[in-house]
Amino acid sequence: EVQLVESGGGLVQPGGSLRLSCVTSGFSFSGHWMSWVRQAPGKGLEWVANMNQDGSDKYFLDSVKGRFFITRDNAKNSLYLQMNSLRAEDTAVYYCARFGVVISAAMDVWGQGTAVTVSS
Amino acid sequence: QSALTQPRSVSGSPGQSVTISCTGTSSDVGGYNYVSWYQQFPGKAPKLMIYDVIKRPSGVPDRFSGSKSGNTASLTISGLQAQDEADYYCCSYAVTSYVFGTGTKLTVL
């Protein structure tokens, strides 16, 4: 069974840092682009970042550039999101999602999400 | 990276058809055939329903269909069922990024 399991969310003060993890199983992780998508409370989905198979290409939402960093460890089948200089507006559920191979421009598998709250 | 525009809500009775629009620009929806649609129930992760504008992943009922004209993509749900009541989001590739729609709440009357 294909699975994505996020962790690392929690309560953090403005200006703080948090590292999210996404452990995957059931598919060849190293063969897929991966992404992070967030959803603020009561709001819509927002793409945050994505990364190609070997980590050489990565793209970010303008509002997180320079603050968020996406990495992956193909040996551990894991994706990460390092979030620095956190702001109240970063409060959201963060989802890890897989881009397909045949379905290459859409996110075909999603994790259950991990909640991040930025507040003093 | 401005969100694509969707109607806030749509509704229909069981058995009817509804269409949800998704309007972007020539830099996203209009520029590429990479529009996808996601269904989301409260408190749950999104589920892919349509990709590459018109294609359905395995397991998605053929009651769900997609189309595009110019800068506007559409999701049509025919033979509406009670279990279709959910939030729906479009998403488009935009060169070095992806942009989601504002989301539409579908109510089955």
CSV table of N, CA, C and O in Angstrom, one decimal, chain A:
chain,number,residue,atom,x,y,z
A,1,GLU,N,0.8,-1.2,0.0
A,1,GLU,CA,0.0,0.0,0.0
A,1,GLU,C,0.9,1.3,0.0
A,1,GLU,O,1.8,1.4,0.8
A,2,VAL,N,0.5,2.2,-0.9
A,2,VAL,CA,1.3,3.4,-0.9
A,2,VAL,C,0.9,4.3,0.3
A,2,VAL,O,-0.3,4.5,0.5
A,3,GLN,N,1.9,4.8,1.0
A,3,GLN,CA,1.6,5.6,2.2
A,3,GLN,C,2.6,6.8,2.3
A,3,GLN,O,3.8,6.7,2.0
A,4,LEU,N,2.0,7.9,2.7
A,4,LEU,CA,2.8,9.1,3.1
A,4,LEU,C,2.4,9.5,4.5
A,4,LEU,O,1.3,9.7,4.7
A,5,VAL,N,3.4,9.6,5.4
A,5,VAL,CA,3.1,9.9,6.8
A,5,VAL,C,3.9,11.1,7.2
A,5,VAL,O,5.2,11.0,7.3
A,6,GLU,N,3.2,12.2,7.5
A,6,GLU,CA,3.9,13.4,7.9
A,6,GLU,C,4.0,13.5,9.4
A,6,GLU,O,3.2,12.9,10.1
A,7,SER,N,5.0,14.2,9.9
A,7,SER,CA,5.2,14.4,11.3
A,7,SER,C,6.0,15.7,11.5
A,7,SER,O,6.6,16.2,10.5
A,8,GLY,N,6.1,16.1,12.7
A,8,GLY,CA,7.0,17.3,13.0
A,8,GLY,C,6.2,18.6,13.3
A,8,GLY,O,6.8,19.6,13.6
A,9,GLY,N,4.9,18.5,13.1
A,9,GLY,CA,4.1,19.8,13.3
A,9,GLY,C,4.0,20.1,14.8
A,9,GLY,O,4.4,19.3,15.7
A,10,GLY,N,3.5,21.3,15.1
A,10,GLY,CA,3.3,21.6,16.5
A,10,GLY,C,3.2,23.1,16.6
A,10,GLY,O,3.0,23.9,15.7
A,11,LEU,N,3.3,23.6,17.9
A,11,LEU,CA,3.2,25.0,18.2
A,11,LEU,C,4.5,25.6,18.3
A,11,LEU,O,5.4,25.1,19.0
A,12,VAL,N,4.7,26.7,17.6
A,12,VAL,CA,6.0,27.4,17.6
A,12,VAL,C,5.8,28.9,17.6
A,12,VAL,O,4.8,29.4,17.1
A,13,GLN,N,6.7,29.6,18.3
A,13,GLN,CA,6.5,31.1,18.4
A,13,GLN,C,6.9,31.7,17.1
A,13,GLN,O,7.8,31.2,16.3
A,14,PRO,N,6.4,32.9,16.8
A,14,PRO,CA,6.8,33.7,15.6
A,14,PRO,C,8.3,33.8,15.6
A,14,PRO,O,9.0,34.1,16.6
A,15,GLY,N,8.9,33.6,14.4
A,15,GLY,CA,10.4,33.7,14.3
A,15,GLY,C,11.1,32.4,14.5
A,15,GLY,O,12.3,32.3,14.3
A,16,GLY,N,10.4,31.4,15.0
A,16,GLY,CA,10.9,30.1,15.3
A,16,GLY,C,11.1,29.2,14.1
A,16,GLY,O,10.8,29.6,13.0
A,17,SER,N,11.6,28.0,14.3
A,17,SER,CA,11.8,27.1,13.3
A,17,SER,C,11.1,25.7,13.6
A,17,SER,O,10.9,25.4,14.7
A,18,LEU,N,10.9,25.0,12.5
A,18,LEU,CA,10.3,23.7,12.6
A,18,LEU,C,10.7,22.9,11.4
A,18,LEU,O,10.9,23.4,10.3
A,19,ARG,N,10.9,21.6,11.6
A,19,ARG,CA,11.3,20.7,10.5
A,19,ARG,C,10.2,19.6,10.4
A,19,ARG,O,10.0,18.8,11.3
A,20,LEU,N,9.5,19.6,9.2
A,20,LEU,CA,8.5,18.6,9.0
A,20,LEU,C,9.2,17.4,8.2
A,20,LEU,O,10.1,17.6,7.4
A,21,SER,N,8.7,16.2,8.5
A,21,SER,CA,9.2,15.0,7.8
A,21,SER,C,8.0,14.3,7.2
A,21,SER,O,6.9,14.4,7.7
A,22,CYS,N,8.3,13.6,6.1
A,22,CYS,CA,7.3,12.8,5.4
A,22,CYS,C,7.9,11.5,5.0
A,22,CYS,O,8.8,11.4,4.2
A,23,VAL,N,7.6,10.4,5.7
A,23,VAL,CA,8.1,9.1,5.5
A,23,VAL,C,7.2,8.4,4.5
A,23,VAL,O,6.0,8.3,4.8
A,24,THR,N,7.7,7.8,3.5
A,24,THR,CA,6.9,7.2,2.5
A,24,THR,C,7.2,5.7,2.4
A,24,THR,O,8.2,5.2,2.8
A,25,SER,N,6.2,5.0,1.9
A,25,SER,CA,6.4,3.5,1.7
A,25,SER,C,5.4,3.0,0.6
A,25,SER,O,4.5,3.7,0.2
A,26,GLY,N,5.7,1.9,0.1
A,26,GLY,CA,4.9,1.2,-0.9
A,26,GLY,C,5.1,1.6,-2.4
A,26,GLY,O,4.4,1.2,-3.2
A,27,PHE,N,6.1,2.5,-2.6
A,27,PHE,CA,6.4,2.8,-4.0
A,27,PHE,C,7.9,3.2,-4.1
A,27,PHE,O,8.6,3.4,-3.1
A,28,SER,N,8.4,3.4,-5.3
A,28,SER,CA,9.8,3.8,-5.5
A,28,SER,C,9.9,5.3,-5.3
A,28,SER,O,9.8,6.1,-6.3
A,29,PHE,N,10.2,5.7,-4.1
A,29,PHE,CA,10.3,7.1,-3.7
A,29,PHE,C,11.2,7.9,-4.7
A,29,PHE,O,10.9,9.0,-5.1
A,30,SER,N,12.3,7.3,-5.0
A,30,SER,CA,13.4,8.0,-5.7
A,30,SER,C,13.0,8.3,-7.2
A,30,SER,O,13.7,9.0,-7.9
A,31,GLY,N,11.8,7.7,-7.6
A,31,GLY,CA,11.4,7.9,-9.0
A,31,GLY,C,10.4,9.0,-9.1
A,31,GLY,O,9.8,9.3,-10.2
A,32,HIS,N,10.1,9.8,-8.1
A,32,HIS,CA,9.0,10.7,-8.1
A,32,HIS,C,9.4,12.1,-7.7
A,32,HIS,O,10.1,12.3,-6.7
A,33,TRP,N,8.8,13.2,-8.3
A,33,TRP,CA,8.8,14.5,-7.8
A,33,TRP,C,7.9,14.4,-6.5
A,33,TRP,O,7.0,13.7,-6.5
A,34,MET,N,8.2,15.3,-5.5
A,34,MET,CA,7.5,15.3,-4.3
A,34,MET,C,7.2,16.8,-4.0
A,34,MET,O,7.9,17.7,-4.4
A,35,SER,N,6.1,17.0,-3.2
A,35,SER,CA,5.7,18.4,-2.9
A,35,SER,C,5.2,18.5,-1.5
A,35,SER,O,4.9,17.5,-0.8
A,36,TRP,N,5.1,19.8,-1.1
A,36,TRP,CA,4.4,20.2,0.2
A,36,TRP,C,3.3,21.1,-0.2
A,36,TRP,O,3.5,22.1,-1.0
A,37,VAL,N,2.2,20.9,0.4
A,37,VAL,CA,1.0,21.8,0.1
A,37,VAL,C,0.4,22.1,1.5
A,37,VAL,O,0.4,21.2,2.4
A,38,ARG,N,0.0,23.3,1.7
A,38,ARG,CA,-0.6,23.6,3.0
A,38,ARG,C,-2.0,24.2,2.9
A,38,ARG,O,-2.5,24.6,1.8
A,39,GLN,N,-2.7,24.1,4.1
A,39,GLN,CA,-4.1,24.6,4.1
A,39,GLN,C,-4.3,25.3,5.5
A,39,GLN,O,-4.3,24.7,6.5
A,40,ALA,N,-4.4,26.6,5.4
A,40,ALA,CA,-4.7,27.4,6.6
A,40,ALA,C,-6.1,27.1,7.1
A,40,ALA,O,-6.9,26.6,6.4
A,41,PRO,N,-6.3,27.2,8.4
A,41,PRO,CA,-7.6,26.9,9.0
A,41,PRO,C,-8.8,27.6,8.3
A,41,PRO,O,-8.8,28.8,8.1
A,42,GLY,N,-9.7,26.8,7.8
A,42,GLY,CA,-10.9,27.3,7.1
A,42,GLY,C,-10.6,27.8,5.7
A,42,GLY,O,-11.5,28.5,5.1
A,43,LYS,N,-9.4,27.7,5.2
A,43,LYS,CA,-9.0,28.2,3.9
A,43,LYS,C,-8.7,27.1,2.9
A,43,LYS,O,-8.9,25.9,3.1
A,44,GLY,N,-8.3,27.6,1.7
A,44,GLY,CA,-8.0,26.6,0.6
A,44,GLY,C,-6.6,26.1,0.6
A,44,GLY,O,-5.8,26.4,1.4
A,45,LEU,N,-6.4,25.2,-0.4
A,45,LEU,CA,-5.1,24.6,-0.6
A,45,LEU,C,-4.1,25.6,-1.2
A,45,LEU,O,-4.5,26.4,-2.0
A,46,GLU,N,-2.8,25.5,-0.8
A,46,GLU,CA,-1.8,26.4,-1.3
A,46,GLU,C,-0.5,25.5,-1.5
A,46,GLU,O,0.0,25.0,-0.5
A,47,TRP,N,-0.1,25.5,-2.7
A,47,TRP,CA,1.2,24.8,-3.0
A,47,TRP,C,2.3,25.6,-2.3
A,47,TRP,O,2.4,26.8,-2.4
A,48,VAL,N,3.3,24.8,-1.7
A,48,VAL,CA,4.4,25.5,-1.0
A,48,VAL,C,5.7,25.3,-1.7
A,48,VAL,O,6.5,26.2,-1.9
A,49,ALA,N,6.0,24.0,-2.0
A,49,ALA,CA,7.3,23.7,-2.6
A,49,ALA,C,7.3,22.3,-3.3
A,49,ALA,O,6.4,21.5,-3.0
A,50,ASN,N,8.2,22.1,-4.2
A,50,ASN,CA,8.3,20.8,-4.8
A,50,ASN,C,9.8,20.6,-5.2
A,50,ASN,O,10.6,21.5,-5.3
A,51,MET,N,10.1,19.3,-5.3
A,51,MET,CA,11.5,18.9,-5.6
A,51,MET,C,11.5,17.7,-6.5
A,51,MET,O,10.7,16.8,-6.4
A,52,ASN,N,12.5,17.7,-7.4
A,52,ASN,CA,12.6,16.6,-8.3
A,52,ASN,C,13.3,15.3,-7.7
A,52,ASN,O,13.6,15.3,-6.5
A,53,GLN,N,13.4,14.3,-8.5
A,53,GLN,CA,13.8,13.0,-8.0
A,53,GLN,C,15.1,13.0,-7.2
A,53,GLN,O,15.3,12.3,-6.2
A,54,ASP,N,16.1,13.7,-7.7
A,54,ASP,CA,17.5,13.6,-7.1
A,54,ASP,C,17.8,14.9,-6.3
A,54,ASP,O,18.9,15.0,-5.8
A,55,GLY,N,16.8,15.8,-6.1
A,55,GLY,CA,17.0,17.0,-5.3
A,55,GLY,C,17.7,18.1,-6.0
A,55,GLY,O,18.0,19.1,-5.4
A,56,SER,N,17.9,18.0,-7.3
A,56,SER,CA,18.7,19.0,-8.0
A,56,SER,C,17.8,20.2,-8.4
A,56,SER,O,18.3,21.3,-8.7
A,57,ASP,N,16.5,20.0,-8.5
A,57,ASP,CA,15.5,21.0,-8.9
A,57,ASP,C,14.5,21.2,-7.7
A,57,ASP,O,13.9,20.2,-7.3
A,58,LYS,N,14.4,22.4,-7.3
A,58,LYS,CA,13.4,22.7,-6.2
A,58,LYS,C,12.8,24.1,-6.5
A,58,LYS,O,13.5,25.0,-7.0
A,59,TYR,N,11.5,24.2,-6.2
A,59,TYR,CA,10.7,25.4,-6.4
A,59,TYR,C,9.9,25.7,-5.2
A,59,TYR,O,9.4,24.8,-4.5
A,60,PHE,N,9.7,27.0,-5.0
A,60,PHE,CA,9.0,27.5,-3.8
A,60,PHE,C,8.0,28.6,-4.1
A,60,PHE,O,8.1,29.4,-5.0
A,61,LEU,N,6.9,28.6,-3.3
A,61,LEU,CA,6.0,29.7,-3.2
A,61,LEU,C,6.8,31.0,-2.9
A,61,LEU,O,7.7,30.9,-2.0
A,62,ASP,N,6.4,32.1,-3.5
A,62,ASP,CA,7.2,33.3,-3.3
A,62,ASP,C,7.3,33.7,-1.9
A,62,ASP,O,8.3,34.1,-1.4
A,63,SER,N,6.2,33.5,-1.1
A,63,SER,CA,6.1,34.0,0.3
A,63,SER,C,7.0,33.2,1.2
A,63,SER,O,7.2,33.6,2.4
A,64,VAL,N,7.5,32.0,0.8
A,64,VAL,CA,8.3,31.2,1.7
A,64,VAL,C,9.8,31.1,1.2
A,64,VAL,O,10.6,30.6,1.9
A,65,LYS,N,10.0,31.7,0.0
A,65,LYS,CA,11.4,31.7,-0.5
A,65,LYS,C,12.4,32.3,0.5
A,65,LYS,O,12.1,33.4,1.1
A,66,GLY,N,13.5,31.6,0.7
A,66,GLY,CA,14.5,32.1,1.7
A,66,GLY,C,14.2,31.8,3.1
A,66,GLY,O,15.1,31.9,4.0
A,67,ARG,N,13.0,31.3,3.4
A,67,ARG,CA,12.7,30.9,4.8
A,67,ARG,C,12.4,29.4,4.9
A,67,ARG,O,12.7,28.8,5.9
A,68,PHE,N,11.9,28.8,3.8
A,68,PHE,CA,11.6,27.3,3.8
A,68,PHE,C,12.6,26.6,2.9
A,68,PHE,O,13.0,27.2,1.8
A,69,PHE,N,13.0,25.4,3.3
A,69,PHE,CA,13.9,24.6,2.5
A,69,PHE,C,13.4,23.2,2.4
A,69,PHE,O,13.0,22.6,3.4
A,70,ILE,N,13.4,22.7,1.2
A,70,ILE,CA,12.9,21.3,0.9
A,70,ILE,C,14.1,20.4,0.6
A,70,ILE,O,15.0,20.8,-0.1
A,71,THR,N,14.1,19.3,1.3
A,71,THR,CA,15.2,18.3,1.0
A,71,THR,C,14.5,16.9,1.0
A,71,THR,O,13.4,16.7,1.4
A,72,ARG,N,15.3,15.9,0.6
A,72,ARG,CA,14.9,14.6,0.5
A,72,ARG,C,16.1,13.6,0.8
A,72,ARG,O,17.2,14.0,0.5
A,73,ASP,N,15.7,12.4,1.3
A,73,ASP,CA,16.7,11.4,1.5
A,73,ASP,C,16.2,10.2,0.8
A,73,ASP,O,15.3,9.5,1.4
A,74,ASN,N,16.6,9.9,-0.3
A,74,ASN,CA,16.1,8.7,-1.1
A,74,ASN,C,16.4,7.4,-0.4
A,74,ASN,O,15.6,6.4,-0.6
A,75,ALA,N,17.5,7.4,0.3
A,75,ALA,CA,17.8,6.1,1.0
A,75,ALA,C,16.8,5.8,2.2
A,75,ALA,O,16.6,4.7,2.5
A,76,LYS,N,16.2,6.9,2.7
A,76,LYS,CA,15.3,6.7,3.8
A,76,LYS,C,13.8,6.9,3.3
A,76,LYS,O,12.9,7.0,4.1
A,77,ASN,N,13.7,7.1,2.0
A,77,ASN,CA,12.3,7.3,1.4
A,77,ASN,C,11.6,8.4,2.1
A,77,ASN,O,10.4,8.3,2.4
A,78,SER,N,12.3,9.5,2.3
A,78,SER,CA,11.7,10.6,3.1
A,78,SER,C,11.9,12.0,2.5
A,78,SER,O,12.9,12.2,1.8
A,79,LEU,N,10.9,12.8,2.8
A,79,LEU,CA,10.9,14.2,2.3
A,79,LEU,C,10.9,15.1,3.5
A,79,LEU,O,10.2,14.7,4.5
A,80,TYR,N,11.5,16.2,3.4
A,80,TYR,CA,11.6,17.1,4.6
A,80,TYR,C,11.2,18.6,4.2
A,80,TYR,O,11.4,19.0,3.0
A,81,LEU,N,10.7,19.3,5.1
A,81,LEU,CA,10.5,20.8,4.9
A,81,LEU,C,11.1,21.5,6.2
A,81,LEU,O,10.5,21.4,7.3
A,82,GLN,N,12.2,22.2,6.0
A,82,GLN,CA,12.7,23.0,7.1
A,82,GLN,C,12.1,24.4,7.0
A,82,GLN,O,12.2,25.1,5.9
A,83,MET,N,11.4,24.8,8.0
A,83,MET,CA,10.7,26.1,8.0
A,83,MET,C,11.4,27.0,9.1
A,83,MET,O,11.4,26.7,10.3
A,84,ASN,N,11.9,28.1,8.6
A,84,ASN,CA,12.6,29.1,9.5
A,84,ASN,C,11.8,30.4,9.5
A,84,ASN,O,11.0,30.6,8.6
A,85,SER,N,12.1,31.2,10.4
A,85,SER,CA,11.5,32.6,10.5
A,85,SER,C,10.0,32.5,10.3
A,85,SER,O,9.4,33.2,9.5
A,86,LEU,N,9.4,31.6,11.1
A,86,LEU,CA,8.0,31.4,10.9
A,86,LEU,C,7.1,32.6,11.3
A,86,LEU,O,7.4,33.3,12.2
A,87,ARG,N,6.0,32.7,10.5
A,87,ARG,CA,5.1,33.8,10.8
A,87,ARG,C,3.7,33.3,11.1
A,87,ARG,O,3.4,32.1,10.8
A,88,ALA,N,2.9,34.1,11.6
A,88,ALA,CA,1.5,33.7,11.9
A,88,ALA,C,0.8,33.1,10.7
A,88,ALA,O,0.0,32.2,10.8
A,89,GLU,N,1.1,33.7,9.6
A,89,GLU,CA,0.4,33.3,8.3
A,89,GLU,C,0.9,32.0,7.8
A,89,GLU,O,0.3,31.5,6.8
A,90,ASP,N,1.9,31.4,8.4
A,90,ASP,CA,2.3,30.1,8.0
A,90,ASP,C,1.5,29.0,8.8
A,90,ASP,O,1.7,27.8,8.5
A,91,THR,N,0.7,29.4,9.7
A,91,THR,CA,-0.2,28.5,10.4
A,91,THR,C,-1.1,27.7,9.4
A,91,THR,O,-1.8,28.3,8.7
A,92,ALA,N,-1.0,26.4,9.4
A,92,ALA,CA,-1.7,25.6,8.5
A,92,ALA,C,-1.5,24.1,8.7
A,92,ALA,O,-0.6,23.7,9.5
A,93,VAL,N,-2.3,23.3,8.1
A,93,VAL,CA,-2.0,21.9,8.0
A,93,VAL,C,-1.1,21.7,6.8
A,93,VAL,O,-1.4,22.2,5.7
A,94,TYR,N,0.0,21.0,6.9
A,94,TYR,CA,1.0,20.8,5.9
A,94,TYR,C,0.9,19.4,5.4
A,94,TYR,O,1.0,18.4,6.1
A,95,TYR,N,0.6,19.2,4.1
A,95,TYR,CA,0.5,17.9,3.4
A,95,TYR,C,1.7,17.6,2.6
A,95,TYR,O,2.2,18.5,1.9
A,96,CYS,N,2.2,16.4,2.7
A,96,CYS,CA,3.2,15.9,1.7
A,96,CYS,C,2.4,15.2,0.6
A,96,CYS,O,1.4,14.5,0.9
A,97,ALA,N,2.8,15.4,-0.6
A,97,ALA,CA,2.1,14.8,-1.7
A,97,ALA,C,3.1,14.3,-2.8
A,97,ALA,O,4.1,14.9,-3.0
A,98,ARG,N,2.7,13.3,-3.5
A,98,ARG,CA,3.5,12.7,-4.5
A,98,ARG,C,3.0,13.1,-5.9
A,98,ARG,O,1.8,13.1,-6.2
A,99,PHE,N,4.0,13.5,-6.8
A,99,PHE,CA,3.6,13.6,-8.2
A,99,PHE,C,3.7,12.2,-8.8
A,99,PHE,O,4.7,11.5,-8.5
A,100,GLY,N,2.8,11.9,-9.7
A,100,GLY,CA,2.9,10.6,-10.4
A,100,GLY,C,4.0,10.5,-11.4
A,100,GLY,O,4.7,11.5,-11.6
A,101,VAL,N,4.1,9.3,-12.0
A,101,VAL,CA,5.1,9.2,-13.1
A,101,VAL,C,4.3,9.4,-14.4
A,101,VAL,O,4.6,10.3,-15.2
A,102,VAL,N,3.3,8.6,-14.6
A,102,VAL,CA,2.4,8.8,-15.8
A,102,VAL,C,1.6,10.1,-15.5
A,102,VAL,O,1.5,10.9,-16.4
A,103,ILE,N,1.1,10.2,-14.3
A,103,ILE,CA,0.4,11.4,-13.9
A,103,ILE,C,1.4,12.4,-13.4
A,103,ILE,O,1.6,12.7,-12.2
A,104,SER,N,2.2,13.0,-14.3
A,104,SER,CA,3.4,13.7,-13.9
A,104,SER,C,3.2,15.1,-13.4
A,104,SER,O,4.0,15.7,-12.7
A,105,ALA,N,2.0,15.7,-13.7
A,105,ALA,CA,1.8,17.1,-13.4
A,105,ALA,C,0.6,17.2,-12.4
A,105,ALA,O,-0.1,18.2,-12.4
A,106,ALA,N,0.4,16.2,-11.6
A,106,ALA,CA,-0.7,16.2,-10.6
A,106,ALA,C,-0.2,15.4,-9.4
A,106,ALA,O,0.6,14.5,-9.5
A,107,MET,N,-0.8,15.7,-8.2
A,107,MET,CA,-0.4,15.1,-7.0
A,107,MET,C,-1.4,13.9,-6.7
A,107,MET,O,-2.5,14.2,-6.4
A,108,ASP,N,-0.9,12.7,-7.0
A,108,ASP,CA,-1.8,11.6,-7.0
A,108,ASP,C,-1.9,10.8,-5.7
A,108,ASP,O,-2.8,10.0,-5.5
A,109,VAL,N,-1.0,11.1,-4.8
A,109,VAL,CA,-1.1,10.5,-3.4
A,109,VAL,C,-0.7,11.5,-2.4
A,109,VAL,O,0.2,12.3,-2.6
A,110,TRP,N,-1.5,11.6,-1.3
A,110,TRP,CA,-1.3,12.6,-0.3
A,110,TRP,C,-1.2,11.9,1.1
A,110,TRP,O,-1.8,10.9,1.4
A,111,GLY,N,-0.5,12.6,2.0
A,111,GLY,CA,-0.4,12.2,3.4
A,111,GLY,C,-1.6,12.7,4.1
A,111,GLY,O,-2.5,13.4,3.5
A,112,GLN,N,-1.7,12.4,5.4
A,112,GLN,CA,-2.8,12.9,6.2
A,112,GLN,C,-2.6,14.3,6.7
A,112,GLN,O,-3.6,14.9,7.3
A,113,GLY,N,-1.4,14.8,6.6
A,113,GLY,CA,-1.1,16.2,7.1
A,113,GLY,C,-0.6,16.3,8.5
A,113,GLY,O,-0.9,15.4,9.3
A,114,THR,N,0.1,17.3,8.8
A,114,THR,CA,0.6,17.6,10.1
A,114,THR,C,0.4,19.1,10.3
A,114,THR,O,0.6,20.0,9.5
A,115,ALA,N,-0.2,19.5,11.5
A,115,ALA,CA,-0.6,20.8,11.8
A,115,ALA,C,0.5,21.6,12.4
A,115,ALA,O,1.2,21.2,13.3
A,116,VAL,N,0.7,22.8,11.9
A,116,VAL,CA,1.7,23.8,12.4
A,116,VAL,C,0.9,25.1,12.8
A,116,VAL,O,0.1,25.6,12.1
A,117,THR,N,1.2,25.4,14.1
A,117,THR,CA,0.6,26.7,14.6
A,117,THR,C,1.7,27.6,15.0
A,117,THR,O,2.5,27.2,15.8
A,118,VAL,N,1.7,28.8,14.4
A,118,VAL,CA,2.7,29.8,14.8
A,118,VAL,C,2.0,30.9,15.6
A,118,VAL,O,1.1,31.7,15.1
A,119,SER,N,2.3,30.9,16.9
A,119,SER,CA,1.6,31.8,17.8
A,119,SER,C,2.5,32.0,19.1
A,119,SER,O,3.2,31.1,19.5
A,120,SER,N,2.3,33.2,19.6
A,120,SER,CA,3.0,33.5,20.9
A,120,SER,C,2.1,33.2,22.1
A,120,SER,O,2.5,33.4,23.2
